[in-house]
CSV table of C-alpha atoms in Angstrom, one decimal:
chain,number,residue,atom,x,y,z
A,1007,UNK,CA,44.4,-25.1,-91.0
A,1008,UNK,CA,44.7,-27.4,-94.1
A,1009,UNK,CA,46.3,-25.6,-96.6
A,1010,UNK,CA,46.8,-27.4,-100.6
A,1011,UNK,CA,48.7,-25.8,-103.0
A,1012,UNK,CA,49.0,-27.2,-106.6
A,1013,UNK,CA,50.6,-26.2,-109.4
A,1014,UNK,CA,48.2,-27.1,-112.0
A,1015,UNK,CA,49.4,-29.3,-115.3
A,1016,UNK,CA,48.5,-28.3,-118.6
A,1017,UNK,CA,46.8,-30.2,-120.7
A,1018,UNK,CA,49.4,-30.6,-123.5
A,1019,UNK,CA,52.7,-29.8,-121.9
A,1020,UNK,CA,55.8,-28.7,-123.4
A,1021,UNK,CA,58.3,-28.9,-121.2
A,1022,UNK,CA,58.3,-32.6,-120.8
A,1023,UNK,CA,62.4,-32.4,-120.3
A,1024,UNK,CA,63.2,-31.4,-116.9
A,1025,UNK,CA,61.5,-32.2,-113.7
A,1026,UNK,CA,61.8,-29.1,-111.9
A,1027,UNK,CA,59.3,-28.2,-108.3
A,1028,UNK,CA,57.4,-25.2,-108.7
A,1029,UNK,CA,59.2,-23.4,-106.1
A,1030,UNK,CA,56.3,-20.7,-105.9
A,1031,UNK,CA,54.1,-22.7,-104.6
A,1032,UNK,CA,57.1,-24.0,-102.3
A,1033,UNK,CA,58.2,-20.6,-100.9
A,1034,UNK,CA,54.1,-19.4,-99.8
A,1035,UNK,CA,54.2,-23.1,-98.3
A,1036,UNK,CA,57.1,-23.1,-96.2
A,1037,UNK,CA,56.0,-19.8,-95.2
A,1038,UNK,CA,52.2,-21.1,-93.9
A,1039,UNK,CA,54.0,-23.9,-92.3
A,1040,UNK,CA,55.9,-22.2,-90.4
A,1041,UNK,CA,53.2,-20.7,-89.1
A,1042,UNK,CA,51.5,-24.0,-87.8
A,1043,UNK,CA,49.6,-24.6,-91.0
A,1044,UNK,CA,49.6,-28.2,-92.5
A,1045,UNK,CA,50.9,-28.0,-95.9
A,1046,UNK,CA,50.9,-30.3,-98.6
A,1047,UNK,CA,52.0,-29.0,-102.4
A,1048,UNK,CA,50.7,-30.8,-105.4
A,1049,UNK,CA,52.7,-30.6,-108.6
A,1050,UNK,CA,50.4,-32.3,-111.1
A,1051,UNK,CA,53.8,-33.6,-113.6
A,1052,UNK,CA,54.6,-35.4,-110.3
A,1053,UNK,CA,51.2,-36.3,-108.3
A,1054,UNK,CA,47.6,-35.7,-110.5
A,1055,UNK,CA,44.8,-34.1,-108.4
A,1056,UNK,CA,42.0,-33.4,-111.0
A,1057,UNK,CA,40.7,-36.1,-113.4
A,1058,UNK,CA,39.2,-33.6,-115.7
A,1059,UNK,CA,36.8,-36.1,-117.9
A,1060,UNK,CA,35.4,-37.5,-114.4
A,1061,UNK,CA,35.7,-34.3,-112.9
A,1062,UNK,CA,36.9,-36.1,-109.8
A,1063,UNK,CA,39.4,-33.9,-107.2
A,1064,UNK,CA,41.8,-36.0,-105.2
A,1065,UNK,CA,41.0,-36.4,-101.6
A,1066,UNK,CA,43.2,-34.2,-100.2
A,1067,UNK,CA,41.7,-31.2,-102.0
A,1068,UNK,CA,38.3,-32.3,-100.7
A,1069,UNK,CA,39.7,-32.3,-97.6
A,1070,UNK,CA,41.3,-28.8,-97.2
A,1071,UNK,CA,40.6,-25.7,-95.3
A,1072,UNK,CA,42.1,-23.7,-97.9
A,1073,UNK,CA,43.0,-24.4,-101.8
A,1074,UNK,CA,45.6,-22.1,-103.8
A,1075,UNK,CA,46.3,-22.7,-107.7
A,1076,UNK,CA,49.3,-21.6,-109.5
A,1077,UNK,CA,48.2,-20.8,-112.8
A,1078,UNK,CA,50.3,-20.3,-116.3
A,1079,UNK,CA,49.0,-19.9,-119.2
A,1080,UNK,CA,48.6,-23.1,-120.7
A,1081,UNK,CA,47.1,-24.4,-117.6
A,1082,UNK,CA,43.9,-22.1,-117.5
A,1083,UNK,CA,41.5,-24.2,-119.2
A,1084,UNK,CA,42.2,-27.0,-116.5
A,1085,UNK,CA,42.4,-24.8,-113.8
A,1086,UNK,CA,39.1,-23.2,-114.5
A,1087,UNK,CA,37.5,-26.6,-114.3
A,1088,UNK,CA,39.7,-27.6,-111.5
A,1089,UNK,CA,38.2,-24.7,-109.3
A,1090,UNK,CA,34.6,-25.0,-110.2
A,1091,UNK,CA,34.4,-28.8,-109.9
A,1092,UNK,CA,35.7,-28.0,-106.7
A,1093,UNK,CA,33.4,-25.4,-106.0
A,1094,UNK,CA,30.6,-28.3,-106.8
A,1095,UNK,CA,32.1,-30.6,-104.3
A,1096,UNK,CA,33.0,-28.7,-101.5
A,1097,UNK,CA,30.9,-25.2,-101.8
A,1098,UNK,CA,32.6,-24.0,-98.2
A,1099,UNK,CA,35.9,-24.4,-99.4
A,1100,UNK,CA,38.3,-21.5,-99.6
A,1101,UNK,CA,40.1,-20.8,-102.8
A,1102,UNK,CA,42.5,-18.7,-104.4
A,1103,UNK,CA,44.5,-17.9,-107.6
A,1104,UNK,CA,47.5,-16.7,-108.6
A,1105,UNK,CA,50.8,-17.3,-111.2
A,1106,UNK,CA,51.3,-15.7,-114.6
A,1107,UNK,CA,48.1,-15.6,-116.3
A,1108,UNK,CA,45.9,-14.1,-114.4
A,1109,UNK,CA,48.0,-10.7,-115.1
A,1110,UNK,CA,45.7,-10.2,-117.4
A,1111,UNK,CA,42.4,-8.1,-116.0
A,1112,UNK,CA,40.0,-9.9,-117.7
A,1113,UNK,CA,41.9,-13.4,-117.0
A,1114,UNK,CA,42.0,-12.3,-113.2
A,1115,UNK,CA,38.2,-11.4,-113.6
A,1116,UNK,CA,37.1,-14.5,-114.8
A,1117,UNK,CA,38.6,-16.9,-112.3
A,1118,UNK,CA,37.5,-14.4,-109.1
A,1119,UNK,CA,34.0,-15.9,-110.7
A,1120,UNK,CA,35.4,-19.2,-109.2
A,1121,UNK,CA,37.9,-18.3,-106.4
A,1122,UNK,CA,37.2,-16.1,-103.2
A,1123,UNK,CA,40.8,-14.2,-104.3
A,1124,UNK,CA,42.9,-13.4,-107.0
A,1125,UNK,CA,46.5,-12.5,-105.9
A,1126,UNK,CA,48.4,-10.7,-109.3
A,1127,UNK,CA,52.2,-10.8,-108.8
A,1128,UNK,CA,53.8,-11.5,-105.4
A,1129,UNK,CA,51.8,-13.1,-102.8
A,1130,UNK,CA,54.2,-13.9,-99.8
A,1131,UNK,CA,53.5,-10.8,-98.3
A,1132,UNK,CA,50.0,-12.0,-98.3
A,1133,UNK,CA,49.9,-14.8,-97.8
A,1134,UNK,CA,48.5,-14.8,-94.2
A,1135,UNK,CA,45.6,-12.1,-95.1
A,1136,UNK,CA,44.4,-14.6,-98.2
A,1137,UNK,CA,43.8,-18.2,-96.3
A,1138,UNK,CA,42.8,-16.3,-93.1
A,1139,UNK,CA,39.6,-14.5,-95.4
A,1140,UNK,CA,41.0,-10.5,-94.5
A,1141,UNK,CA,41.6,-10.2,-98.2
A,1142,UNK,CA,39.1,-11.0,-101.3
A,1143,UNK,CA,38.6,-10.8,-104.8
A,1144,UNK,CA,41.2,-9.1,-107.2
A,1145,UNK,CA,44.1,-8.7,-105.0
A,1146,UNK,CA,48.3,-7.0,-106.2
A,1147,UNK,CA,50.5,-8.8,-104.2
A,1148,UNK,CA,53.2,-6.4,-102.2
A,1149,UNK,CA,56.8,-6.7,-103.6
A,1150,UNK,CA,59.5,-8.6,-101.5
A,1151,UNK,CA,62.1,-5.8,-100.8
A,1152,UNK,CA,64.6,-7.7,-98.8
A,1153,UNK,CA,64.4,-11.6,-100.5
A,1154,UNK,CA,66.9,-12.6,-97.4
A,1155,UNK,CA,63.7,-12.6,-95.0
A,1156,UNK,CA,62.0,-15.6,-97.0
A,1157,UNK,CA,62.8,-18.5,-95.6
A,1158,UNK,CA,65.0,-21.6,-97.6
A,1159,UNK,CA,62.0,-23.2,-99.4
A,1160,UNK,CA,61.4,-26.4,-97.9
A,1161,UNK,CA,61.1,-29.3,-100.6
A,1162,UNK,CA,59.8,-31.6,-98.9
A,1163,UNK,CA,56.5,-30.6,-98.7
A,1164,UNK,CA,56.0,-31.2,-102.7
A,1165,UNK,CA,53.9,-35.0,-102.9
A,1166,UNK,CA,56.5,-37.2,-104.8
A,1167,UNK,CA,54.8,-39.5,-107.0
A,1168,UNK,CA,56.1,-42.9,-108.6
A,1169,UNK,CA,57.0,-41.2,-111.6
A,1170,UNK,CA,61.2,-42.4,-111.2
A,1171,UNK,CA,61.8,-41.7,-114.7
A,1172,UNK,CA,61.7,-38.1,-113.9
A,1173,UNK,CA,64.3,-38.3,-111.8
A,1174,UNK,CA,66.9,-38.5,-114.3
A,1175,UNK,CA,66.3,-35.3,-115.4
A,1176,UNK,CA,65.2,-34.0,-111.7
A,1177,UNK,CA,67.1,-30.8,-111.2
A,1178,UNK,CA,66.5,-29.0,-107.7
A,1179,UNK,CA,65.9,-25.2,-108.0
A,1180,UNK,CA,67.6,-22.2,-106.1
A,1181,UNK,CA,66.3,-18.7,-106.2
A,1182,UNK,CA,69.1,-16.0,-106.0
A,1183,UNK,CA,67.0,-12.7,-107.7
A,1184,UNK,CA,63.9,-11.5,-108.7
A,1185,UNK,CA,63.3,-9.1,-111.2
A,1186,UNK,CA,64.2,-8.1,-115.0
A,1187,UNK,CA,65.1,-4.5,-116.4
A,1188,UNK,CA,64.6,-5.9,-119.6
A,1189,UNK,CA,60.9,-5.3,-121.4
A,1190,UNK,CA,61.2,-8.2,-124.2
A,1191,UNK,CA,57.3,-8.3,-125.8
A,1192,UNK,CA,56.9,-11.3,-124.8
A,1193,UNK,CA,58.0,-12.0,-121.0
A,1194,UNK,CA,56.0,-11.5,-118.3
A,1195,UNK,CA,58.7,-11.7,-115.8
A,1196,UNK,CA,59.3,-7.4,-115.2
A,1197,UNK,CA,55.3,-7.5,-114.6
A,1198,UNK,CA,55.4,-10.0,-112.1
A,1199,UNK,CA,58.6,-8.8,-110.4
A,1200,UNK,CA,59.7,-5.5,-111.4
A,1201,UNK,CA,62.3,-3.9,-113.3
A,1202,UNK,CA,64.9,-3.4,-110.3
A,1203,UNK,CA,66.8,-6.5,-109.2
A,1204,UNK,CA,66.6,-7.9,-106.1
A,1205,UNK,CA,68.8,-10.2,-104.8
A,1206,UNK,CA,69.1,-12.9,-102.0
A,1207,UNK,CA,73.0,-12.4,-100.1
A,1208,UNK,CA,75.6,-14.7,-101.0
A,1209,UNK,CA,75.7,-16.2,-97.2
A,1210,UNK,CA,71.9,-17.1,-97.8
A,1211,UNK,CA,72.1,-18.7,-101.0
A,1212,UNK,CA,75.3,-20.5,-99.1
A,1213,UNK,CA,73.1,-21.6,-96.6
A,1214,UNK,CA,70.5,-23.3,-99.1
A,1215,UNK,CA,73.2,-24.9,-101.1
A,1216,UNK,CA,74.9,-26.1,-98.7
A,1217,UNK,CA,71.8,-27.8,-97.1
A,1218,UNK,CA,70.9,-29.2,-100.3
A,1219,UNK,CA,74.0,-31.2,-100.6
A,1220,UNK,CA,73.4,-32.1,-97.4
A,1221,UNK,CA,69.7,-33.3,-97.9
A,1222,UNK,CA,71.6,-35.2,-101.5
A,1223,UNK,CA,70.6,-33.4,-104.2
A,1224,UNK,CA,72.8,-33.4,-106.9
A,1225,UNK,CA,71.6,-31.5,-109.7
A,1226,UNK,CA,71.0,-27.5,-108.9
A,1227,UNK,CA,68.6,-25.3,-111.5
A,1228,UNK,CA,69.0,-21.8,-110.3
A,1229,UNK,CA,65.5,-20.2,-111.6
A,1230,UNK,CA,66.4,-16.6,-111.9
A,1231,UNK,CA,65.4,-15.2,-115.5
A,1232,UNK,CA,68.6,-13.3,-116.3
A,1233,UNK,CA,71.5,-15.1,-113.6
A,1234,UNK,CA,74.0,-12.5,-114.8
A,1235,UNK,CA,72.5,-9.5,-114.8
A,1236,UNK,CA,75.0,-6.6,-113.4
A,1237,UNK,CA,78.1,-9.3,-113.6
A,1238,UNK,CA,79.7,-7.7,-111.0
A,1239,UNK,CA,77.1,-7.9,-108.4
A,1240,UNK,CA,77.1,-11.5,-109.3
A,1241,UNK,CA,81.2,-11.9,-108.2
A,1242,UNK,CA,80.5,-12.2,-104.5
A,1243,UNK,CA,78.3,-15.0,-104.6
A,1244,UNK,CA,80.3,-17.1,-107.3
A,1245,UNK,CA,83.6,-16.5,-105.0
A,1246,UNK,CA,81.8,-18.3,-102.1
A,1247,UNK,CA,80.3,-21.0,-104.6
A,1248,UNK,CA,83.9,-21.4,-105.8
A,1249,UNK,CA,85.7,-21.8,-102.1
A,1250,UNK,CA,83.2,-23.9,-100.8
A,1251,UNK,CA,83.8,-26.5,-104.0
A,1252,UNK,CA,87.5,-26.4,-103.1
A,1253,UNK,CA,86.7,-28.4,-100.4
A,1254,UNK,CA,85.7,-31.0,-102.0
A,1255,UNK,CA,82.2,-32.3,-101.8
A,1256,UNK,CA,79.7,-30.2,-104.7
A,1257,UNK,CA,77.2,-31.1,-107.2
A,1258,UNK,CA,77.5,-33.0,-109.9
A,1259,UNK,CA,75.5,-29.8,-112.2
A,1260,UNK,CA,74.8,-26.4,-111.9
A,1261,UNK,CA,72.5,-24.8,-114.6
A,1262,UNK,CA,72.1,-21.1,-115.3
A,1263,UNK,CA,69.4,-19.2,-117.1
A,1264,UNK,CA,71.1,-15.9,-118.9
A,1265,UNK,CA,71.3,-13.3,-121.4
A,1266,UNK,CA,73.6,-12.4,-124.0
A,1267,UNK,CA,74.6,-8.6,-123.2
A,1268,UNK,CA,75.3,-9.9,-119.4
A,1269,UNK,CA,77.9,-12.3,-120.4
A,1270,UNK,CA,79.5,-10.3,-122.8
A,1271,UNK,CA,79.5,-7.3,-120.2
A,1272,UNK,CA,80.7,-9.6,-117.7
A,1273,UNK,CA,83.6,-11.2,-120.2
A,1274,UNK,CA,86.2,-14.2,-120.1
A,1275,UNK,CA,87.3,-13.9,-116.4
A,1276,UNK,CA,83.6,-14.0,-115.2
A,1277,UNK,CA,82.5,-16.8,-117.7
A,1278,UNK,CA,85.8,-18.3,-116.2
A,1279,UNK,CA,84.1,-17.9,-113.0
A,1280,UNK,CA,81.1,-19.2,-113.5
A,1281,UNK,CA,82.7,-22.3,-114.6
A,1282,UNK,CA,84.8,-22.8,-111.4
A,1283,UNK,CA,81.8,-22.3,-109.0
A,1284,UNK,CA,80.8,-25.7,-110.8
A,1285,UNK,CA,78.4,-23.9,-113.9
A,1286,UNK,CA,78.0,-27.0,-116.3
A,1287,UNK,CA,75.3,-25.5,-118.4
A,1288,UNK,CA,73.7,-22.2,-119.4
A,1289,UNK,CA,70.6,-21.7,-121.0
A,1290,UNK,CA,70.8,-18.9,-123.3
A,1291,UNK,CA,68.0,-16.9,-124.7
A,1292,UNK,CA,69.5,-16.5,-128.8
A,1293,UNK,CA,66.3,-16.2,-129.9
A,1294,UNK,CA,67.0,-15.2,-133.4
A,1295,UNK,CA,70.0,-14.4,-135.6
A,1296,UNK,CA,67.9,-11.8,-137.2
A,1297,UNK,CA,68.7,-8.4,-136.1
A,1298,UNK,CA,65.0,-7.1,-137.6
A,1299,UNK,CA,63.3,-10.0,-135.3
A,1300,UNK,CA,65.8,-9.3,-132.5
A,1301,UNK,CA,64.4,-5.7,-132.3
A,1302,UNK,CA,60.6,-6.3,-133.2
A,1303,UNK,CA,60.9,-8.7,-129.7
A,1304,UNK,CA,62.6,-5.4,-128.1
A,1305,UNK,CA,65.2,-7.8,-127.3
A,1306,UNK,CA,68.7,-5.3,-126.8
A,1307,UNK,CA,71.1,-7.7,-128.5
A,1308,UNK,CA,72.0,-8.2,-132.3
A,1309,UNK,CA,73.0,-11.1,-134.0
A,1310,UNK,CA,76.9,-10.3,-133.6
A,1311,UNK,CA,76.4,-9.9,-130.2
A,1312,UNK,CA,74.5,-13.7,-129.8
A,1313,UNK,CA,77.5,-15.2,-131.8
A,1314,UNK,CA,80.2,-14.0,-129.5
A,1315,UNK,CA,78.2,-15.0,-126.6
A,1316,UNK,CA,77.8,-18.4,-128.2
A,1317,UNK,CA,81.7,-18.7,-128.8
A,1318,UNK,CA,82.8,-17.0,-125.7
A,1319,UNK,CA,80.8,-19.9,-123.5
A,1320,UNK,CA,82.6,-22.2,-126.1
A,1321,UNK,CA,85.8,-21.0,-125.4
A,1322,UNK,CA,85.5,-22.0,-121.6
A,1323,UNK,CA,84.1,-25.7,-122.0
A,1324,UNK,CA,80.5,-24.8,-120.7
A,1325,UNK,CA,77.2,-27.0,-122.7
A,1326,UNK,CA,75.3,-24.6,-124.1
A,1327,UNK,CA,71.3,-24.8,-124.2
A,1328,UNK,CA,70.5,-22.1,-127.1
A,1329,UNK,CA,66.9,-21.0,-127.3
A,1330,UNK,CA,65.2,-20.1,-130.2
A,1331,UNK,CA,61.8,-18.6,-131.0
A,1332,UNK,CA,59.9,-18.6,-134.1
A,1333,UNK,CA,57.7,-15.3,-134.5
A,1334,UNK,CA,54.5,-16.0,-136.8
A,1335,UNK,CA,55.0,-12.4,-138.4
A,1336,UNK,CA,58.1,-12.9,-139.4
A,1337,UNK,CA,59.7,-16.4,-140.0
A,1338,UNK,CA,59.1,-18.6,-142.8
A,1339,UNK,CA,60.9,-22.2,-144.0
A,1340,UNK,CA,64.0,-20.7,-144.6
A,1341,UNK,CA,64.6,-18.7,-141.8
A,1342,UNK,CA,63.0,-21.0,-139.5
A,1343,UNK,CA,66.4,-23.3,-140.5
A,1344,UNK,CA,68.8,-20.9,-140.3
A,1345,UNK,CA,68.7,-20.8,-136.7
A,1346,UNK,CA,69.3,-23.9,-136.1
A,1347,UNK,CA,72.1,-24.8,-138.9
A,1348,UNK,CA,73.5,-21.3,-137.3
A,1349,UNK,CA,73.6,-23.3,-133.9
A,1350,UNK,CA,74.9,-26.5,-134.9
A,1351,UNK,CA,77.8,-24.0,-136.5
A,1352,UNK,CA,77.9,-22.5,-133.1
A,1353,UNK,CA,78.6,-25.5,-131.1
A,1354,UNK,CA,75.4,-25.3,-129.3
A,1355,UNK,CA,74.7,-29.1,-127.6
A,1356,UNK,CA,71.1,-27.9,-126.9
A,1357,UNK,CA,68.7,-26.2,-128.7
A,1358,UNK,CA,64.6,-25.3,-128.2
A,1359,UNK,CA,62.5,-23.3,-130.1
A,1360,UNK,CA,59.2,-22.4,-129.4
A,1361,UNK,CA,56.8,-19.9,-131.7
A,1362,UNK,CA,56.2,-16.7,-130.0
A,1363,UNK,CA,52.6,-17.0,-128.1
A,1364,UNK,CA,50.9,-13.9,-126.5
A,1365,UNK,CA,50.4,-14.2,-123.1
A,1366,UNK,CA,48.2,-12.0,-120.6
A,1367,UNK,CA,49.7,-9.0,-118.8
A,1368,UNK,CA,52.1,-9.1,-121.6
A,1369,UNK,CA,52.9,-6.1,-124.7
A,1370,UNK,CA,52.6,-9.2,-127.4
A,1371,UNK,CA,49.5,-9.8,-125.6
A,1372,UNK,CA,48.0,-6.7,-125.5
A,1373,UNK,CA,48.9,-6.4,-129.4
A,1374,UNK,CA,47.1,-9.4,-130.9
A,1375,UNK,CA,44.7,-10.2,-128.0
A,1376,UNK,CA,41.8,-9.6,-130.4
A,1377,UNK,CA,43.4,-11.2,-133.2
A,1378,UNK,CA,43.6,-14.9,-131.8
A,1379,UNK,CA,43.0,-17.4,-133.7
A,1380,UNK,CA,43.0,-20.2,-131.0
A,1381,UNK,CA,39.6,-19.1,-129.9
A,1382,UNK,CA,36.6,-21.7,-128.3
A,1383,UNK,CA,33.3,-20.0,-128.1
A,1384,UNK,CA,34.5,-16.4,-128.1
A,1385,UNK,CA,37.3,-17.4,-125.7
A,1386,UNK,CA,40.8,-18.0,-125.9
A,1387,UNK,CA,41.1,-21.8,-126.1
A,1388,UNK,CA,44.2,-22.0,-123.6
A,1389,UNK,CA,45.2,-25.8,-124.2
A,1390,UNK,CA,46.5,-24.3,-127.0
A,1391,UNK,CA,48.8,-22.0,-125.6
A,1392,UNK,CA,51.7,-24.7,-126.1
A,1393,UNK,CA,54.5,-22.3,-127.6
A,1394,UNK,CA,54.3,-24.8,-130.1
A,1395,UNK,CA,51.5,-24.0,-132.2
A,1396,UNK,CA,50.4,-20.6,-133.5
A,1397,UNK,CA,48.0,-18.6,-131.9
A,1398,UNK,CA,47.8,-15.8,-133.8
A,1399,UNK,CA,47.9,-15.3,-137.6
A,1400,UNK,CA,51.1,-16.8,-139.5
A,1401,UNK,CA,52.1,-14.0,-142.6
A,1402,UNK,CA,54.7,-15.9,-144.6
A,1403,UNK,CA,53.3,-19.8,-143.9
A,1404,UNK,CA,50.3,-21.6,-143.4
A,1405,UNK,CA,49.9,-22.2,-139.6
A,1406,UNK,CA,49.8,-26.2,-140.5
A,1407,UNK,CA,53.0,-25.4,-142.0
A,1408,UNK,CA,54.8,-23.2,-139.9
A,1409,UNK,CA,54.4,-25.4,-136.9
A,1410,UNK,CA,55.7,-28.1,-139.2
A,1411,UNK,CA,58.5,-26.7,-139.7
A,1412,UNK,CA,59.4,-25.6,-136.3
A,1413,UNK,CA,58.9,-29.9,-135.5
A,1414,UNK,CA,61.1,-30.8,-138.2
A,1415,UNK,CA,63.8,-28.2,-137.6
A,1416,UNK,CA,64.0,-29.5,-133.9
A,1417,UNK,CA,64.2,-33.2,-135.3
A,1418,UNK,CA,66.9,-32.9,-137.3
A,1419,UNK,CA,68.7,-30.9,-134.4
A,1420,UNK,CA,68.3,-34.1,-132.5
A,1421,UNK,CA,69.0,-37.9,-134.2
A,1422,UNK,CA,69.2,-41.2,-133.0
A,1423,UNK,CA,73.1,-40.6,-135.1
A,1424,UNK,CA,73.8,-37.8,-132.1
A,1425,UNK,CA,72.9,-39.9,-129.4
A,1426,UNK,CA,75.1,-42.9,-130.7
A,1427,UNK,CA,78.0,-40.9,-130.7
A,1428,UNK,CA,77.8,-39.5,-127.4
A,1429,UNK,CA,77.7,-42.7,-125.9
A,1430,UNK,CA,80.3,-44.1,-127.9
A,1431,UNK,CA,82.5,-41.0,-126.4
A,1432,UNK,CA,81.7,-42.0,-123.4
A,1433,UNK,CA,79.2,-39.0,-122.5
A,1434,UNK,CA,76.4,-41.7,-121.5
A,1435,UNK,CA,73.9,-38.7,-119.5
A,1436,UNK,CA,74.1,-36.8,-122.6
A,1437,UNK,CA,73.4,-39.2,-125.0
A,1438,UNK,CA,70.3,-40.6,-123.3
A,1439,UNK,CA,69.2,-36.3,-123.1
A,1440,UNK,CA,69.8,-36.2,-126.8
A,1441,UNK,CA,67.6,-39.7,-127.6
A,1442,UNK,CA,64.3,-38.6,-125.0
A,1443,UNK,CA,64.5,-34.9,-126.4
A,1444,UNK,CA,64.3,-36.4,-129.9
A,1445,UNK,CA,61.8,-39.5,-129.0
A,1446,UNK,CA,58.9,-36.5,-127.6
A,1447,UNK,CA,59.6,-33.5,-130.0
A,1448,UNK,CA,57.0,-35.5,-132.4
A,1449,UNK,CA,54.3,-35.7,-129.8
A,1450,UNK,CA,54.7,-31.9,-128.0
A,1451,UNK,CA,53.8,-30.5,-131.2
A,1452,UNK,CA,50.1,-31.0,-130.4
């Protein structure tokens, strides 16, 4: 059988930064190819599949025995028009849905108007019921218990388009856990996943690293929401990372995605480790240096606790990629510009913030979901759903003015003046991250 998956583009995208494969869409393709299927996976920031003002699908779609979409958010409104103009074309085809919006009951409901299933959370261990037709309409995936019997995703199946300019930024993703015990408002990730963590062994992720330096990839983006949970567990794992970089031959980066009561559980030695297993860079989600935000998010950190995260990473030479987020209740000018002058104090290279958006199968959601304002016809308009524009009502700021602000804050974090200086010191990579952050914050704010 054909199968085409595609990770479907939004329309205005913010994350224009980092080329990163969807490895969703990767793992449910390895695993149909390995079952004989032919497999191509589309990822529309690399190879465009749907002209959506000719409403013309890209061969290969038109072609297929079966189509899957991954879906977020601020995709929907293409993705929608992606299936039906399929539909149109190809009535015969089979279809499916899945990814993080269609959480959401009436979300999932309206595209099983357009595709013969809806899978909501996991769908490897469906995988084979929902191309071969056993399973239809609104579907819940079945939870991976053991992660080690998914196969190492196999990247080549992604179409690589011409694009090269992404591949300065082109970081290769590793999965090592699933699951969050946090229940931030705004996260979808414990819906999708669970609460418990789940983890992949420390030979396994071995095994894909190691075949990754072999197949030359250079730069590794480990995807998992929280890296550190449980420090301990995590000791294992960085011990092999670290003996296997003794030898030698390693990447050039590693990147991380944390939390700031992980690292300050886990301390100096393990921040120590994380650097000798070849960590460069750790995303860390700040959010706000306001205790009363901190705790409307249901985030479990205060403000004291993000600034001795900040200085312990500090301490141990690791860049630092602080993110922010601006919530429409709360913020206003000033605050909006404390947190960043609070993370150029903090010795923070890289900073993001985006404004809190409600998104489906979330609490925020499920709080203001009849109070959007970003509405078309009765419906949420999703293009809008940018986290950088306001989607529900602003209290202390116009909503003109409060994305404003959020653009301007992020401009003056990044200047032409920064970049010069890094590449004066030398730090070339960094400088020319610094310039192309700056050069498309003015056009993301849409």
């Amino acid at each position: 059988m054909k199968v085409t998956l595609v990770a479907v583009r939004p329309k205005h995208s913010a994350y224009g930064l980092f080329s990163i494969v969807p490895l969703g869409p990767v793992y449910l393709g390895t695993i149909l190819q390995q079952k004989g299927h032919e497999v191509t996976v589309y990822d529309e920031a690399r190879t465009s599949v749907f002209n959506e003002k000719k409403g013309e699908i890209h061969p290969d779609l038109s072609s297929s025995d079966f189509i899957g979409l991954s879906v977020i958010s601020p995709a929907a409104g293409r993705a929608l028009k992606m299936l039906k103009a399929i539909r149109e074309k190809v009535p015969g085809i089979r279809m499916a849905a899945g990814g993080p919006h269609i959480l959401g009951k009436e979300q999932a409901e309206e595209f099983a108007r357009y595709a013969d299933v809806v899978v909501q959370k996991e769908a490897e261990k469906v995988i084979d019921e929902v191309i071969n037709g056993d399973l239809n309409g609104i579907v819940e995936g079945t939870r991976v218990k053991d992660l080690d019997t998914l196969p190492v995703p196999n990247l080549d199946l992604v179409d690589q388009s011409k694009k090269k300019i992404l591949d300065f930024f082109k970081l290769t993703p590793v999965s090592t856990s699933r699951g969050c015990p946090r229940n931030c408002e705004f996260c979808s990730v414990s819906n999708i996943h669970g609460k418990r963590v789940r983890r992949r062994s420390p030979e396994l992720v071995m095994q894909e690293l190691k075949q990754r330096l072999n197949e030359g990839y250079k730069r590794i983006f480990f995807v998992d929401d929280n890296f550190s949970v449980q420090p301990s567990k995590r000791i294992p794992l960085l011990e092999a990372m670290i003996a296997e970089r003794e030898k030698g031959q390693w990447f050039e980066s590693m990147i991380i995605q944390d939390e700031v009561p992980a690292l300050l559980r886990g301390g100096d030695n393990y921040v120590e480790l994380l650097k000798k297993a070849g960590i460069k860079t750790v995303m860390l989600g700040v959010e706000s240096f306001d205790n009363e935000k901190l705790k409307a998010m249901h985030k479990t950190q205060t403000k004291t606790d993000s600034e001795e995260a900040l200085r312990l990473l500090r301490r141990h030479g690791l860049i630092i990629y602080a993110f922010g987020m601006a919530k429409p209740e709360i913020d206003d000018k000033e605050s909006i510009r404390y947190q960043f002058k609070k993370l150029k104090e903090e010795g923070v290279t890289y900073a993001d913030m985006t404004i809190e958006t409600p998104i489906p199968g979330t609490e925020y959601w499920e709080k203001y979901k009849n109070r959007l304002t970003a509405m078309n016809n009765g419906s949420p308009d999703w293009d809008k759903w940018t986290f950088l524009a306001p989607v529900i009502p602003t209290k202390k700021l116009s909503q003109k003015d409060f994305q404003k602000e959020v653009k301007r804050s992020m401009q003056r974090f990044y200047s032409p003046w920064r970049t010069l200086k890094e590449i004066f010191k030398g730090r070339i990579r960094k400088g020319l991250t610094i310039l192309y952050v700056w050069l498309t914050t003015g056009r993301m704010y849409t």
